[in-house]
Amino acid sequence: MPQPFHLAIPVFNLEVCRIFYRETLGCKEGRSSDHWVDFDFFGHQLVIHHKPKESSTELHTNTVDGKDVPVPHFGVVLSWTDFHTLAEDLKGKHIEFVIEPYVRFIGLPGEQATMFFYDPAGNAIEFKAFKDMNQLFAT
């Protein structure tokens, strides 16, 4: 079992993002202060840190499987079942997807389900799943 990662990301509205991660994504809230909040992000430690909003909102993407993938982004690899359960839950919560849930690289090494969306602060998030977890690092 891999060790949990720790990731700290900037958010310009701590309370709105706190609600998003807790209510929309279902992450259990941990310790917090006036400037940051810890979350159990699917078994990993995610910390949202307040940072004033920057004037530049320029986004960058790279093309993967014909789709514009936001860069940078972060996320978690879920089980196939958990991915599809989360995708349906997020659709029910009217998440605006950057890339709707779909399966890419069909029939190729690394075939995977994936979806992308932004948190309220503009941080790009990807969730993915492999039918065969042995394909996670397939070449």
PDB file of C-alpha atoms in Angstrom:
ATOM      1  CA  MET A   1       0.000   0.000   0.000  1.00  0.00           C
ATOM      2  CA  PRO A   2       1.544   3.357  -1.014  1.00  0.00           C
ATOM      3  CA  GLN A   3       2.095   6.013   1.598  1.00  0.00           C
ATOM      4  CA  PRO A   4      -0.335   8.965   1.506  1.00  0.00           C
ATOM      5  CA  PHE A   5       0.902  12.062  -0.280  1.00  0.00           C
ATOM      6  CA  HIS A   6       0.659  15.598   1.108  1.00  0.00           C
ATOM      7  CA  LEU A   7      -0.386  18.385  -1.235  1.00  0.00           C
ATOM      8  CA  ALA A   8      -0.956  22.043  -0.366  1.00  0.00           C
ATOM      9  CA  ILE A   9      -2.834  24.178  -2.906  1.00  0.00           C
ATOM     10  CA  PRO A  10      -3.733  27.870  -3.037  1.00  0.00           C
ATOM     11  CA  VAL A  11      -7.336  29.069  -2.768  1.00  0.00           C
ATOM     12  CA  PHE A  12      -8.523  32.669  -2.739  1.00  0.00           C
ATOM     13  CA  ASN A  13     -11.784  31.981  -0.884  1.00  0.00           C
ATOM     14  CA  LEU A  14     -11.085  29.603   1.984  1.00  0.00           C
ATOM     15  CA  GLU A  15     -14.718  29.159   3.068  1.00  0.00           C
ATOM     16  CA  VAL A  16     -16.120  28.473  -0.418  1.00  0.00           C
ATOM     17  CA  CYS A  17     -13.378  25.925  -1.092  1.00  0.00           C
ATOM     18  CA  ARG A  18     -13.799  24.397   2.367  1.00  0.00           C
ATOM     19  CA  ILE A  19     -17.455  23.734   1.555  1.00  0.00           C
ATOM     20  CA  PHE A  20     -16.563  22.383  -1.904  1.00  0.00           C
ATOM     21  CA  TYR A  21     -14.046  19.828  -0.615  1.00  0.00           C
ATOM     22  CA  ARG A  22     -16.168  18.854   2.379  1.00  0.00           C
ATOM     23  CA  GLU A  23     -19.661  18.827   0.834  1.00  0.00           C
ATOM     24  CA  THR A  24     -19.158  18.322  -2.911  1.00  0.00           C
ATOM     25  CA  LEU A  25     -16.263  15.865  -2.796  1.00  0.00           C
ATOM     26  CA  GLY A  26     -17.116  14.391   0.617  1.00  0.00           C
ATOM     27  CA  CYS A  27     -13.648  14.881   2.104  1.00  0.00           C
ATOM     28  CA  LYS A  28     -13.424  14.695   5.885  1.00  0.00           C
ATOM     29  CA  GLU A  29     -12.132  17.940   7.345  1.00  0.00           C
ATOM     30  CA  GLY A  30      -9.182  17.804   9.713  1.00  0.00           C
ATOM     31  CA  ARG A  31      -7.217  20.542  11.452  1.00  0.00           C
ATOM     32  CA  SER A  32      -7.584  24.148  10.362  1.00  0.00           C
ATOM     33  CA  SER A  33      -6.712  27.761  11.078  1.00  0.00           C
ATOM     34  CA  ASP A  34      -7.838  31.103   9.700  1.00  0.00           C
ATOM     35  CA  HIS A  35      -5.516  30.538   6.717  1.00  0.00           C
ATOM     36  CA  TRP A  36      -5.630  26.809   5.913  1.00  0.00           C
ATOM     37  CA  VAL A  37      -7.738  23.646   6.183  1.00  0.00           C
ATOM     38  CA  ASP A  38      -6.606  19.988   6.119  1.00  0.00           C
ATOM     39  CA  PHE A  39      -8.711  17.355   4.352  1.00  0.00           C
ATOM     40  CA  ASP A  40      -8.642  13.599   4.027  1.00  0.00           C
ATOM     41  CA  PHE A  41      -8.574  13.585   0.230  1.00  0.00           C
ATOM     42  CA  PHE A  42      -9.354   9.939  -0.531  1.00  0.00           C
ATOM     43  CA  GLY A  43      -6.711   8.768   1.950  1.00  0.00           C
ATOM     44  CA  HIS A  44      -4.228  11.552   1.232  1.00  0.00           C
ATOM     45  CA  GLN A  45      -3.577  14.850   3.004  1.00  0.00           C
ATOM     46  CA  LEU A  46      -4.778  17.851   1.030  1.00  0.00           C
ATOM     47  CA  VAL A  47      -4.369  21.296   2.537  1.00  0.00           C
ATOM     48  CA  ILE A  48      -6.071  24.351   1.091  1.00  0.00           C
ATOM     49  CA  HIS A  49      -4.124  27.519   1.908  1.00  0.00           C
ATOM     50  CA  HIS A  50      -5.489  31.011   1.510  1.00  0.00           C
ATOM     51  CA  LYS A  51      -3.689  33.038  -1.140  1.00  0.00           C
ATOM     52  CA  PRO A  52      -5.035  36.314  -2.542  1.00  0.00           C
ATOM     53  CA  LYS A  53      -6.571  35.985  -5.992  1.00  0.00           C
ATOM     54  CA  GLU A  54      -4.145  36.762  -8.776  1.00  0.00           C
ATOM     55  CA  SER A  55      -5.130  39.026 -11.625  1.00  0.00           C
ATOM     56  CA  SER A  56      -3.937  36.550 -14.267  1.00  0.00           C
ATOM     57  CA  THR A  57      -6.264  33.614 -14.814  1.00  0.00           C
ATOM     58  CA  GLU A  58      -4.452  32.306 -17.878  1.00  0.00           C
ATOM     59  CA  LEU A  59      -4.974  28.561 -18.207  1.00  0.00           C
ATOM     60  CA  HIS A  60      -2.676  26.110 -19.935  1.00  0.00           C
ATOM     61  CA  THR A  61      -3.658  22.798 -21.496  1.00  0.00           C
ATOM     62  CA  ASN A  62      -1.952  19.909 -23.260  1.00  0.00           C
ATOM     63  CA  THR A  63      -3.774  17.684 -25.712  1.00  0.00           C
ATOM     64  CA  VAL A  64      -4.258  14.086 -24.539  1.00  0.00           C
ATOM     65  CA  ASP A  65      -6.480  11.716 -26.505  1.00  0.00           C
ATOM     66  CA  GLY A  66      -7.875  14.694 -28.428  1.00  0.00           C
ATOM     67  CA  LYS A  67      -8.937  16.559 -25.252  1.00  0.00           C
ATOM     68  CA  ASP A  68      -7.454  19.711 -23.691  1.00  0.00           C
ATOM     69  CA  VAL A  69      -6.085  18.556 -20.328  1.00  0.00           C
ATOM     70  CA  PRO A  70      -5.520  21.387 -17.808  1.00  0.00           C
ATOM     71  CA  VAL A  71      -1.945  21.780 -16.589  1.00  0.00           C
ATOM     72  CA  PRO A  72      -1.196  21.736 -13.738  1.00  0.00           C
ATOM     73  CA  HIS A  73      -3.718  19.361 -12.179  1.00  0.00           C
ATOM     74  CA  PHE A  74      -3.851  16.825  -9.357  1.00  0.00           C
ATOM     75  CA  GLY A  75      -6.107  13.975  -8.383  1.00  0.00           C
ATOM     76  CA  VAL A  76      -6.489  10.395  -7.301  1.00  0.00           C
ATOM     77  CA  VAL A  77      -6.660   7.002  -8.969  1.00  0.00           C
ATOM     78  CA  LEU A  78      -9.820   5.285  -7.741  1.00  0.00           C
ATOM     79  CA  SER A  79     -11.165   1.792  -8.210  1.00  0.00           C
ATOM     80  CA  TRP A  80     -13.285   1.346 -11.346  1.00  0.00           C
ATOM     81  CA  THR A  81     -16.481   1.151  -9.265  1.00  0.00           C
ATOM     82  CA  ASP A  82     -15.599   4.115  -7.034  1.00  0.00           C
ATOM     83  CA  PHE A  83     -14.762   6.242 -10.081  1.00  0.00           C
ATOM     84  CA  HIS A  84     -18.164   5.637 -11.659  1.00  0.00           C
ATOM     85  CA  THR A  85     -19.983   6.177  -8.355  1.00  0.00           C
ATOM     86  CA  LEU A  86     -18.173   9.506  -7.857  1.00  0.00           C
ATOM     87  CA  ALA A  87     -18.834  10.545 -11.467  1.00  0.00           C
ATOM     88  CA  GLU A  88     -22.571   9.982 -11.050  1.00  0.00           C
ATOM     89  CA  ASP A  89     -22.553  11.814  -7.706  1.00  0.00           C
ATOM     90  CA  LEU A  90     -20.766  14.813  -9.235  1.00  0.00           C
ATOM     91  CA  LYS A  91     -23.153  14.878 -12.198  1.00  0.00           C
ATOM     92  CA  GLY A  92     -26.030  14.953  -9.690  1.00  0.00           C
ATOM     93  CA  LYS A  93     -24.354  17.904  -7.977  1.00  0.00           C
ATOM     94  CA  HIS A  94     -24.118  19.686 -11.362  1.00  0.00           C
ATOM     95  CA  ILE A  95     -20.331  19.900 -11.450  1.00  0.00           C
ATOM     96  CA  GLU A  96     -19.162  21.677 -14.583  1.00  0.00           C
ATOM     97  CA  PHE A  97     -16.688  19.243 -16.101  1.00  0.00           C
ATOM     98  CA  VAL A  98     -13.731  20.417 -18.158  1.00  0.00           C
ATOM     99  CA  ILE A  99     -13.591  16.865 -19.510  1.00  0.00           C
ATOM    100  CA  GLU A 100     -16.721  14.779 -18.934  1.00  0.00           C
ATOM    101  CA  PRO A 101     -16.192  11.287 -17.480  1.00  0.00           C
ATOM    102  CA  TYR A 102     -15.186   8.897 -20.265  1.00  0.00           C
ATOM    103  CA  VAL A 103     -12.820   6.001 -21.037  1.00  0.00           C
ATOM    104  CA  ARG A 104      -9.656   6.824 -22.984  1.00  0.00           C
ATOM    105  CA  PHE A 105      -6.918   4.754 -24.603  1.00  0.00           C
ATOM    106  CA  ILE A 106      -9.463   1.995 -25.271  1.00  0.00           C
ATOM    107  CA  GLY A 107      -7.719  -1.238 -26.162  1.00  0.00           C
ATOM    108  CA  LEU A 108      -4.272   0.269 -25.492  1.00  0.00           C
ATOM    109  CA  PRO A 109      -1.905  -0.047 -22.527  1.00  0.00           C
ATOM    110  CA  GLY A 110      -3.153   2.224 -19.761  1.00  0.00           C
ATOM    111  CA  GLU A 111      -6.844   2.181 -20.754  1.00  0.00           C
ATOM    112  CA  GLN A 112      -8.539   4.360 -18.141  1.00  0.00           C
ATOM    113  CA  ALA A 113     -11.645   6.217 -17.109  1.00  0.00           C
ATOM    114  CA  THR A 114     -10.998   9.903 -16.432  1.00  0.00           C
ATOM    115  CA  MET A 115     -12.734  13.182 -15.653  1.00  0.00           C
ATOM    116  CA  PHE A 116     -11.549  16.737 -15.024  1.00  0.00           C
ATOM    117  CA  PHE A 117     -13.106  19.728 -13.297  1.00  0.00           C
ATOM    118  CA  TYR A 118     -12.018  22.828 -11.373  1.00  0.00           C
ATOM    119  CA  ASP A 119     -12.479  23.627  -7.715  1.00  0.00           C
ATOM    120  CA  PRO A 120     -13.927  27.102  -6.925  1.00  0.00           C
ATOM    121  CA  ALA A 121     -10.395  28.577  -6.849  1.00  0.00           C
ATOM    122  CA  GLY A 122      -9.548  27.276 -10.319  1.00  0.00           C
ATOM    123  CA  ASN A 123      -7.399  24.305  -9.272  1.00  0.00           C
ATOM    124  CA  ALA A 124      -7.790  21.534 -11.867  1.00  0.00           C
ATOM    125  CA  ILE A 125      -8.657  18.109 -10.461  1.00  0.00           C
ATOM    126  CA  GLU A 126      -8.555  14.761 -12.260  1.00  0.00           C
ATOM    127  CA  PHE A 127      -9.996  11.506 -11.048  1.00  0.00           C
ATOM    128  CA  LYS A 128      -9.156   8.368 -12.960  1.00  0.00           C
ATOM    129  CA  ALA A 129      -9.515   4.594 -12.739  1.00  0.00           C
ATOM    130  CA  PHE A 130      -8.023   1.608 -14.493  1.00  0.00           C
ATOM    131  CA  LYS A 131      -9.973  -1.562 -15.174  1.00  0.00           C
ATOM    132  CA  ASP A 132      -6.641  -3.299 -14.611  1.00  0.00           C
ATOM    133  CA  MET A 133      -4.584  -1.545 -11.920  1.00  0.00           C
ATOM    134  CA  ASN A 134      -1.519  -3.386 -13.247  1.00  0.00           C
ATOM    135  CA  GLN A 135      -1.767  -0.977 -16.195  1.00  0.00           C
ATOM    136  CA  LEU A 136      -1.190   2.103 -14.006  1.00  0.00           C
ATOM    137  CA  PHE A 137       2.410   2.491 -15.234  1.00  0.00           C
ATOM    138  CA  ALA A 138       2.044   0.606 -18.526  1.00  0.00           C
ATOM    139  CA  THR A 139       4.190   1.763 -21.409  1.00  0.00           C
TER     140      THR A 139
END
